[in-house]
PDB file of C-alpha atoms in Angstrom:
ATOM      1  CA  MET A1296    -119.131  20.454 -42.715  1.00 49.00           C
ATOM      2  CA  MET A1297    -117.675  22.495 -45.829  1.00 47.00           C
ATOM      3  CA  LYS A1298    -114.198  21.282 -44.801  1.00 50.00           C
ATOM      4  CA  PHE A1299    -115.320  17.626 -44.740  1.00 44.00           C
ATOM      5  CA  ARG A1300    -116.167  18.174 -48.492  1.00 49.00           C
ATOM      6  CA  GLY A1301    -113.022  19.509 -49.272  1.00 46.00           C
ATOM      7  CA  MET A1302    -111.259  17.255 -47.576  1.00 45.00           C
ATOM      8  CA  THR A1303    -114.045  14.036 -48.734  1.00 43.00           C
ATOM      9  CA  ALA A1304    -113.418  15.519 -52.977  1.00 40.00           C
ATOM     10  CA  ILE A1305    -109.528  15.416 -52.664  1.00 40.00           C
ATOM     11  CA  ALA A1306    -110.056  12.430 -51.798  1.00 38.00           C
ATOM     12  CA  LEU A1307    -111.346  10.879 -53.868  1.00 39.00           C
ATOM     13  CA  GLY A1308    -109.384  13.394 -56.172  1.00 38.00           C
ATOM     14  CA  VAL A1309    -106.284  11.647 -55.086  1.00 34.00           C
ATOM     15  CA  GLY A1310    -107.830   7.743 -55.403  1.00 37.00           C
ATOM     16  CA  LEU A1311    -109.530   8.815 -58.543  1.00 33.00           C
ATOM     17  CA  LEU A1312    -105.523   9.549 -59.683  1.00 34.00           C
ATOM     18  CA  LEU A1313    -103.577   6.557 -58.182  1.00 34.00           C
ATOM     19  CA  ALA A1314    -106.583   4.498 -59.832  1.00 35.00           C
ATOM     20  CA  ALA A1315    -105.193   5.847 -63.500  1.00 37.00           C
ATOM     21  CA  ALA A1316    -101.787   5.362 -63.017  1.00 38.00           C
ATOM     22  CA  PRO A1317    -100.132   2.931 -64.213  1.00 40.00           C
ATOM     23  CA  LEU A1318     -98.488   0.077 -62.001  1.00 38.00           C
ATOM     24  CA  GLN A1319     -95.513  -0.430 -62.531  1.00 40.00           C
ATOM     25  CA  GLY A1320     -94.094  -3.805 -62.452  1.00 41.00           C
ATOM     26  CA  PHE A1321     -97.296  -5.617 -63.663  1.00 47.00           C
ATOM     27  CA  ALA A1322     -98.033  -6.725 -66.801  1.00 49.00           C
ATOM     28  CA  ALA A1323    -102.527  -7.236 -67.450  1.00 73.00           C
ATOM     29  CA  LEU A1324    -101.646 -10.869 -68.517  1.00 94.00           C
ATOM     30  CA  LYS A1325    -100.026 -12.913 -66.179  1.00 94.00           C
ATOM     31  CA  PRO A1326     -97.367 -16.177 -65.583  1.00 95.00           C
ATOM     32  CA  GLY A1327     -99.184 -19.063 -66.720  1.00 96.00           C
ATOM     33  CA  VAL A1328    -101.452 -17.558 -69.719  1.00 96.00           C
ATOM     34  CA  LYS A1329    -101.718 -18.577 -73.221  1.00 97.00           C
ATOM     35  CA  ALA A1330     -99.638 -15.763 -75.147  1.00 98.00           C
ATOM     36  CA  PRO A1331    -102.084 -13.806 -78.321  1.00 98.00           C
ATOM     37  CA  ASP A1332    -101.302 -15.221 -81.749  1.00 98.00           C
ATOM     38  CA  PHE A1333    -100.294 -13.089 -83.419  1.00 98.00           C
ATOM     39  CA  THR A1334     -99.184 -11.824 -87.406  1.00 98.00           C
ATOM     40  CA  LEU A1335     -97.953  -8.673 -87.992  1.00 97.00           C
ATOM     41  CA  ASP A1336     -95.071  -6.570 -90.819  1.00 96.00           C
ATOM     42  CA  ALA A1337     -92.199  -6.142 -88.856  1.00 96.00           C
ATOM     43  CA  ALA A1338     -88.222  -5.530 -89.927  1.00 96.00           C
ATOM     44  CA  GLN A1339     -84.970  -5.977 -88.726  1.00 96.00           C
ATOM     45  CA  GLY A1340     -81.748  -4.378 -90.246  1.00 94.00           C
ATOM     46  CA  GLY A1341     -83.992  -2.912 -92.063  1.00 92.00           C
ATOM     47  CA  LYS A1342     -85.335  -4.992 -94.179  1.00 94.00           C
ATOM     48  CA  PRO A1343     -89.322  -5.707 -94.083  1.00 95.00           C
ATOM     49  CA  PHE A1344     -90.868  -9.418 -93.590  1.00 96.00           C
ATOM     50  CA  SER A1345     -93.956 -10.952 -92.055  1.00 98.00           C
ATOM     51  CA  LEU A1346     -93.770 -11.740 -88.300  1.00 98.00           C
ATOM     52  CA  SER A1347     -95.769 -14.575 -86.386  1.00 98.00           C
ATOM     53  CA  LEU A1348     -95.160 -15.172 -82.998  1.00 98.00           C
ATOM     54  CA  LYS A1349     -96.210 -18.894 -83.981  1.00 98.00           C
ATOM     55  CA  HIS A1350     -93.112 -19.015 -86.200  1.00 97.00           C
ATOM     56  CA  ALA A1351     -91.432 -17.453 -84.210  1.00 98.00           C
ATOM     57  CA  LEU A1352     -91.815 -19.679 -81.157  1.00 98.00           C
ATOM     58  CA  LYS A1353     -90.899 -22.856 -82.825  1.00 97.00           C
ATOM     59  CA  GLN A1354     -87.623 -21.654 -82.891  1.00 96.00           C
ATOM     60  CA  GLY A1355     -86.985 -21.189 -78.402  1.00 97.00           C
ATOM     61  CA  PRO A1356     -88.684 -18.881 -76.199  1.00 98.00           C
ATOM     62  CA  VAL A1357     -89.643 -14.980 -77.233  1.00 98.00           C
ATOM     63  CA  VAL A1358     -88.950 -12.314 -75.498  1.00 98.00           C
ATOM     64  CA  LEU A1359     -91.084  -9.500 -76.338  1.00 98.00           C
ATOM     65  CA  TYR A1360     -91.190  -6.540 -75.037  1.00 97.00           C
ATOM     66  CA  PHE A1361     -93.962  -3.606 -76.580  1.00 96.00           C
ATOM     67  CA  PHE A1362     -92.799  -0.170 -76.459  1.00 95.00           C
ATOM     68  CA  PRO A1363     -94.677   2.947 -77.030  1.00 93.00           C
ATOM     69  CA  ALA A1364     -93.042   5.254 -80.424  1.00 91.00           C
ATOM     70  CA  ALA A1365     -89.554   4.491 -81.977  1.00 92.00           C
ATOM     71  CA  PHE A1366     -87.156   7.221 -81.810  1.00 91.00           C
ATOM     72  CA  THR A1367     -88.424   9.030 -78.543  1.00 90.00           C
ATOM     73  CA  PRO A1368     -85.437   9.209 -75.747  1.00 91.00           C
ATOM     74  CA  GLY A1369     -86.626   5.844 -73.462  1.00 89.00           C
ATOM     75  CA  CYS A1370     -87.221   3.476 -76.392  1.00 92.00           C
ATOM     76  CA  THR A1371     -84.428   4.502 -77.791  1.00 93.00           C
ATOM     77  CA  ILE A1372     -82.317   4.168 -74.637  1.00 95.00           C
ATOM     78  CA  GLU A1373     -84.200   0.123 -74.361  1.00 95.00           C
ATOM     79  CA  ALA A1374     -84.201  -0.585 -77.858  1.00 96.00           C
ATOM     80  CA  HIS A1375     -80.126  -0.136 -77.375  1.00 95.00           C
ATOM     81  CA  LEU A1376     -80.398  -1.652 -74.001  1.00 96.00           C
ATOM     82  CA  PHE A1377     -81.757  -5.372 -75.824  1.00 97.00           C
ATOM     83  CA  ALA A1378     -79.357  -4.719 -78.738  1.00 96.00           C
ATOM     84  CA  GLU A1379     -76.144  -4.917 -76.420  1.00 97.00           C
ATOM     85  CA  SER A1380     -78.191  -8.184 -74.839  1.00 97.00           C
ATOM     86  CA  THR A1381     -79.317 -10.071 -78.194  1.00 97.00           C
ATOM     87  CA  ASP A1382     -76.351 -12.374 -78.177  1.00 97.00           C
ATOM     88  CA  ASP A1383     -76.782 -13.478 -74.642  1.00 97.00           C
ATOM     89  CA  PHE A1384     -80.446 -13.426 -75.671  1.00 98.00           C
ATOM     90  CA  ARG A1385     -78.917 -16.332 -78.550  1.00 97.00           C
ATOM     91  CA  LYS A1386     -76.494 -17.768 -76.204  1.00 97.00           C
ATOM     92  CA  LEU A1387     -80.259 -19.264 -73.727  1.00 97.00           C
ATOM     93  CA  GLY A1388     -81.942 -19.678 -77.327  1.00 97.00           C
ATOM     94  CA  ALA A1389     -84.449 -16.953 -76.989  1.00 98.00           C
ATOM     95  CA  ARG A1390     -85.319 -14.054 -79.784  1.00 98.00           C
ATOM     96  CA  VAL A1391     -85.903 -10.037 -78.748  1.00 98.00           C
ATOM     97  CA  ILE A1392     -89.043  -8.865 -80.652  1.00 98.00           C
ATOM     98  CA  GLY A1393     -90.192  -5.681 -80.318  1.00 97.00           C
ATOM     99  CA  VAL A1394     -93.887  -4.365 -81.690  1.00 97.00           C
ATOM    100  CA  THR A1395     -94.599  -0.328 -81.556  1.00 95.00           C
ATOM    101  CA  ALA A1396     -97.992   0.947 -82.941  1.00 89.00           C
ATOM    102  CA  GLY A1397     -96.239   2.833 -85.514  1.00 75.00           C
ATOM    103  CA  ASN A1398     -95.699   2.543 -89.782  1.00 78.00           C
ATOM    104  CA  ILE A1399     -93.302  -0.514 -90.948  1.00 81.00           C
ATOM    105  CA  ASP A1400     -91.063   2.601 -92.953  1.00 84.00           C
ATOM    106  CA  ARG A1401     -90.787   4.243 -89.387  1.00 89.00           C
ATOM    107  CA  VAL A1402     -90.057   0.822 -87.882  1.00 90.00           C
ATOM    108  CA  ALA A1403     -88.067  -0.403 -90.344  1.00 92.00           C
ATOM    109  CA  GLU A1404     -85.579   2.527 -89.585  1.00 92.00           C
ATOM    110  CA  PHE A1405     -85.506   1.754 -86.260  1.00 94.00           C
ATOM    111  CA  SER A1406     -84.424  -2.095 -86.455  1.00 93.00           C
ATOM    112  CA  ARG A1407     -81.229  -0.508 -88.516  1.00 92.00           C
ATOM    113  CA  SER A1408     -80.990   2.618 -86.237  1.00 92.00           C
ATOM    114  CA  GLU A1409     -81.904   2.193 -83.187  1.00 94.00           C
ATOM    115  CA  CYS A1410     -82.168  -2.060 -82.000  1.00 94.00           C
ATOM    116  CA  ARG A1411     -78.293  -1.592 -85.020  1.00 93.00           C
ATOM    117  CA  ASP A1412     -79.533  -4.520 -86.940  1.00 94.00           C
ATOM    118  CA  LYS A1413     -80.148  -7.316 -83.726  1.00 96.00           C
ATOM    119  CA  PHE A1414     -83.671  -7.742 -83.777  1.00 96.00           C
ATOM    120  CA  ALA A1415     -87.013  -8.005 -85.708  1.00 96.00           C
ATOM    121  CA  VAL A1416     -88.926  -5.025 -84.615  1.00 97.00           C
ATOM    122  CA  ALA A1417     -93.251  -5.394 -85.739  1.00 97.00           C
ATOM    123  CA  ALA A1418     -95.468  -2.399 -86.537  1.00 96.00           C
ATOM    124  CA  ASP A1419     -98.668  -2.254 -84.509  1.00 96.00           C
ATOM    125  CA  PRO A1420    -100.876   0.171 -86.337  1.00 93.00           C
ATOM    126  CA  GLY A1421    -103.684   1.467 -83.750  1.00 91.00           C
ATOM    127  CA  ALA A1422    -102.232  -0.750 -80.732  1.00 94.00           C
ATOM    128  CA  LYS A1423    -104.687  -4.048 -81.579  1.00 95.00           C
ATOM    129  CA  VAL A1424    -101.754  -6.827 -80.856  1.00 97.00           C
ATOM    130  CA  ALA A1425    -101.122  -4.596 -77.908  1.00 96.00           C
ATOM    131  CA  ALA A1426    -104.743  -4.662 -76.870  1.00 95.00           C
ATOM    132  CA  LYS A1427    -103.823  -7.882 -77.088  1.00 96.00           C
ATOM    133  CA  TYR A1428    -101.827  -8.088 -74.741  1.00 96.00           C
ATOM    134  CA  ASP A1429    -103.663  -5.046 -72.187  1.00 95.00           C
ATOM    135  CA  THR A1430    -100.831  -3.631 -72.000  1.00 93.00           C
ATOM    136  CA  THR A1431    -102.516  -0.023 -73.563  1.00 93.00           C
ATOM    137  CA  MET A1432    -102.217   3.318 -73.013  1.00 90.00           C
ATOM    138  CA  ARG A1433    -104.293   6.059 -74.333  1.00 89.00           C
ATOM    139  CA  THR A1434    -101.908  10.172 -74.586  1.00 88.00           C
ATOM    140  CA  ALA A1435    -102.844  13.336 -73.922  1.00 90.00           C
ATOM    141  CA  ASP A1436    -103.755  14.107 -77.536  1.00 91.00           C
ATOM    142  CA  ASN A1437    -106.083  10.343 -76.764  1.00 88.00           C
ATOM    143  CA  ARG A1438    -103.773   8.501 -79.447  1.00 88.00           C
ATOM    144  CA  ILE A1439    -103.149   4.473 -78.432  1.00 90.00           C
ATOM    145  CA  LEU A1440     -99.760   3.378 -78.202  1.00 91.00           C
ATOM    146  CA  SER A1441     -98.121   0.163 -76.721  1.00 91.00           C
ATOM    147  CA  GLU A1442     -97.006   1.100 -72.398  1.00 92.00           C
ATOM    148  CA  ARG A1443     -93.501  -0.496 -71.693  1.00 95.00           C
ATOM    149  CA  THR A1444     -94.331  -4.393 -71.283  1.00 96.00           C
ATOM    150  CA  SER A1445     -92.171  -6.760 -71.804  1.00 97.00           C
ATOM    151  CA  TYR A1446     -92.859 -10.288 -71.934  1.00 97.00           C
ATOM    152  CA  VAL A1447     -91.758 -13.799 -71.807  1.00 98.00           C
ATOM    153  CA  ILE A1448     -93.184 -16.641 -73.484  1.00 98.00           C
ATOM    154  CA  ALA A1449     -92.386 -20.466 -73.540  1.00 98.00           C
ATOM    155  CA  PRO A1450     -91.788 -22.369 -76.773  1.00 98.00           C
ATOM    156  CA  ASN A1451     -95.612 -23.804 -75.188  1.00 97.00           C
ATOM    157  CA  GLY A1452     -96.798 -20.262 -76.412  1.00 98.00           C
ATOM    158  CA  THR A1453     -97.307 -20.128 -72.521  1.00 98.00           C
ATOM    159  CA  ILE A1454     -96.244 -16.913 -70.753  1.00 98.00           C
ATOM    160  CA  LEU A1455     -93.245 -16.961 -68.451  1.00 97.00           C
ATOM    161  CA  LEU A1456     -92.912 -13.349 -67.436  1.00 97.00           C
ATOM    162  CA  SER A1457     -94.606  -9.904 -67.696  1.00 96.00           C
ATOM    163  CA  TYR A1458     -93.307  -6.851 -66.697  1.00 96.00           C
ATOM    164  CA  THR A1459     -94.904  -2.908 -67.226  1.00 94.00           C
ATOM    165  CA  ASP A1460     -92.217   0.288 -65.994  1.00 93.00           C
ATOM    166  CA  SER A1461     -92.194   2.798 -67.618  1.00 89.00           C
ATOM    167  CA  LYS A1462     -87.916   3.123 -67.150  1.00 90.00           C
ATOM    168  CA  PRO A1463     -86.511   0.581 -70.229  1.00 90.00           C
ATOM    169  CA  GLN A1464     -83.311   0.151 -67.810  1.00 89.00           C
ATOM    170  CA  ALA A1465     -84.573  -3.297 -65.686  1.00 94.00           C
ATOM    171  CA  HIS A1466     -86.530  -4.653 -68.401  1.00 96.00           C
ATOM    172  CA  ILE A1467     -83.530  -6.037 -69.850  1.00 95.00           C
ATOM    173  CA  GLU A1468     -82.131  -7.641 -66.692  1.00 96.00           C
ATOM    174  CA  LYS A1469     -85.754  -9.510 -65.883  1.00 97.00           C
ATOM    175  CA  THR A1470     -86.234 -11.371 -69.131  1.00 97.00           C
ATOM    176  CA  MET A1471     -83.111 -12.357 -68.983  1.00 97.00           C
ATOM    177  CA  ALA A1472     -84.000 -13.743 -65.863  1.00 97.00           C
ATOM    178  CA  ALA A1473     -86.571 -15.406 -66.429  1.00 97.00           C
ATOM    179  CA  VAL A1474     -85.005 -17.241 -69.544  1.00 98.00           C
ATOM    180  CA  ARG A1475     -82.279 -17.604 -67.766  1.00 97.00           C
ATOM    181  CA  ALA A1476     -84.464 -20.204 -65.630  1.00 97.00           C
ATOM    182  CA  TRP A1477     -86.517 -21.335 -68.481  1.00 96.00           C
ATOM    183  CA  LYS A1478     -83.069 -22.354 -68.987  1.00 95.00           C
ATOM    184  CA  ALA A1479     -82.537 -23.521 -66.191  1.00 94.00           C
ATOM    185  CA  ARG A1480     -85.502 -25.818 -66.269  1.00 92.00           C
ATOM    186  CA  LYS A1481     -85.132 -27.084 -69.679  1.00 84.00           C
ATOM    187  CA  ARG A1482     -81.611 -29.351 -68.131  1.00 75.00           C
TER     188      ARG A1482
END
């Protein structure tokens, strides 16, 4: 009986751990859903401005990527990768926008140094917009941050791709493929 209880407790513990772990490759908002509109303080090349998703979508599809925190190793790698690919996204008619929980001063510096002046980064204090996109996580010290999630949003506001993975490398590949597929359908 004691052995059975121990095994049950272990199985229950493992099950709870797996249930709480974020799934890689899956974001909460699914393709086909309307993307929540937002307006945030943003910066590009260190210059602050007000960023509206609705306005950005008038220019073409948007690659909207959420990241946990500016100047952390994974987020810096992801910013560099998106910066290197921004011209390719533009050739396809898409605009890249990064969003993170944080203040505008930190985001302005990040947009200049790590995003290499290539794309806008918006400050989402308290991860309120990230919550609308169902892409938040809680840190060990109980702060709420954006989870590493990328979306591709069509000009009509429909989500074409949602992708969550803690590793930054695949985000560019997945979003680029979704933008190319959108572009191919538009021909």
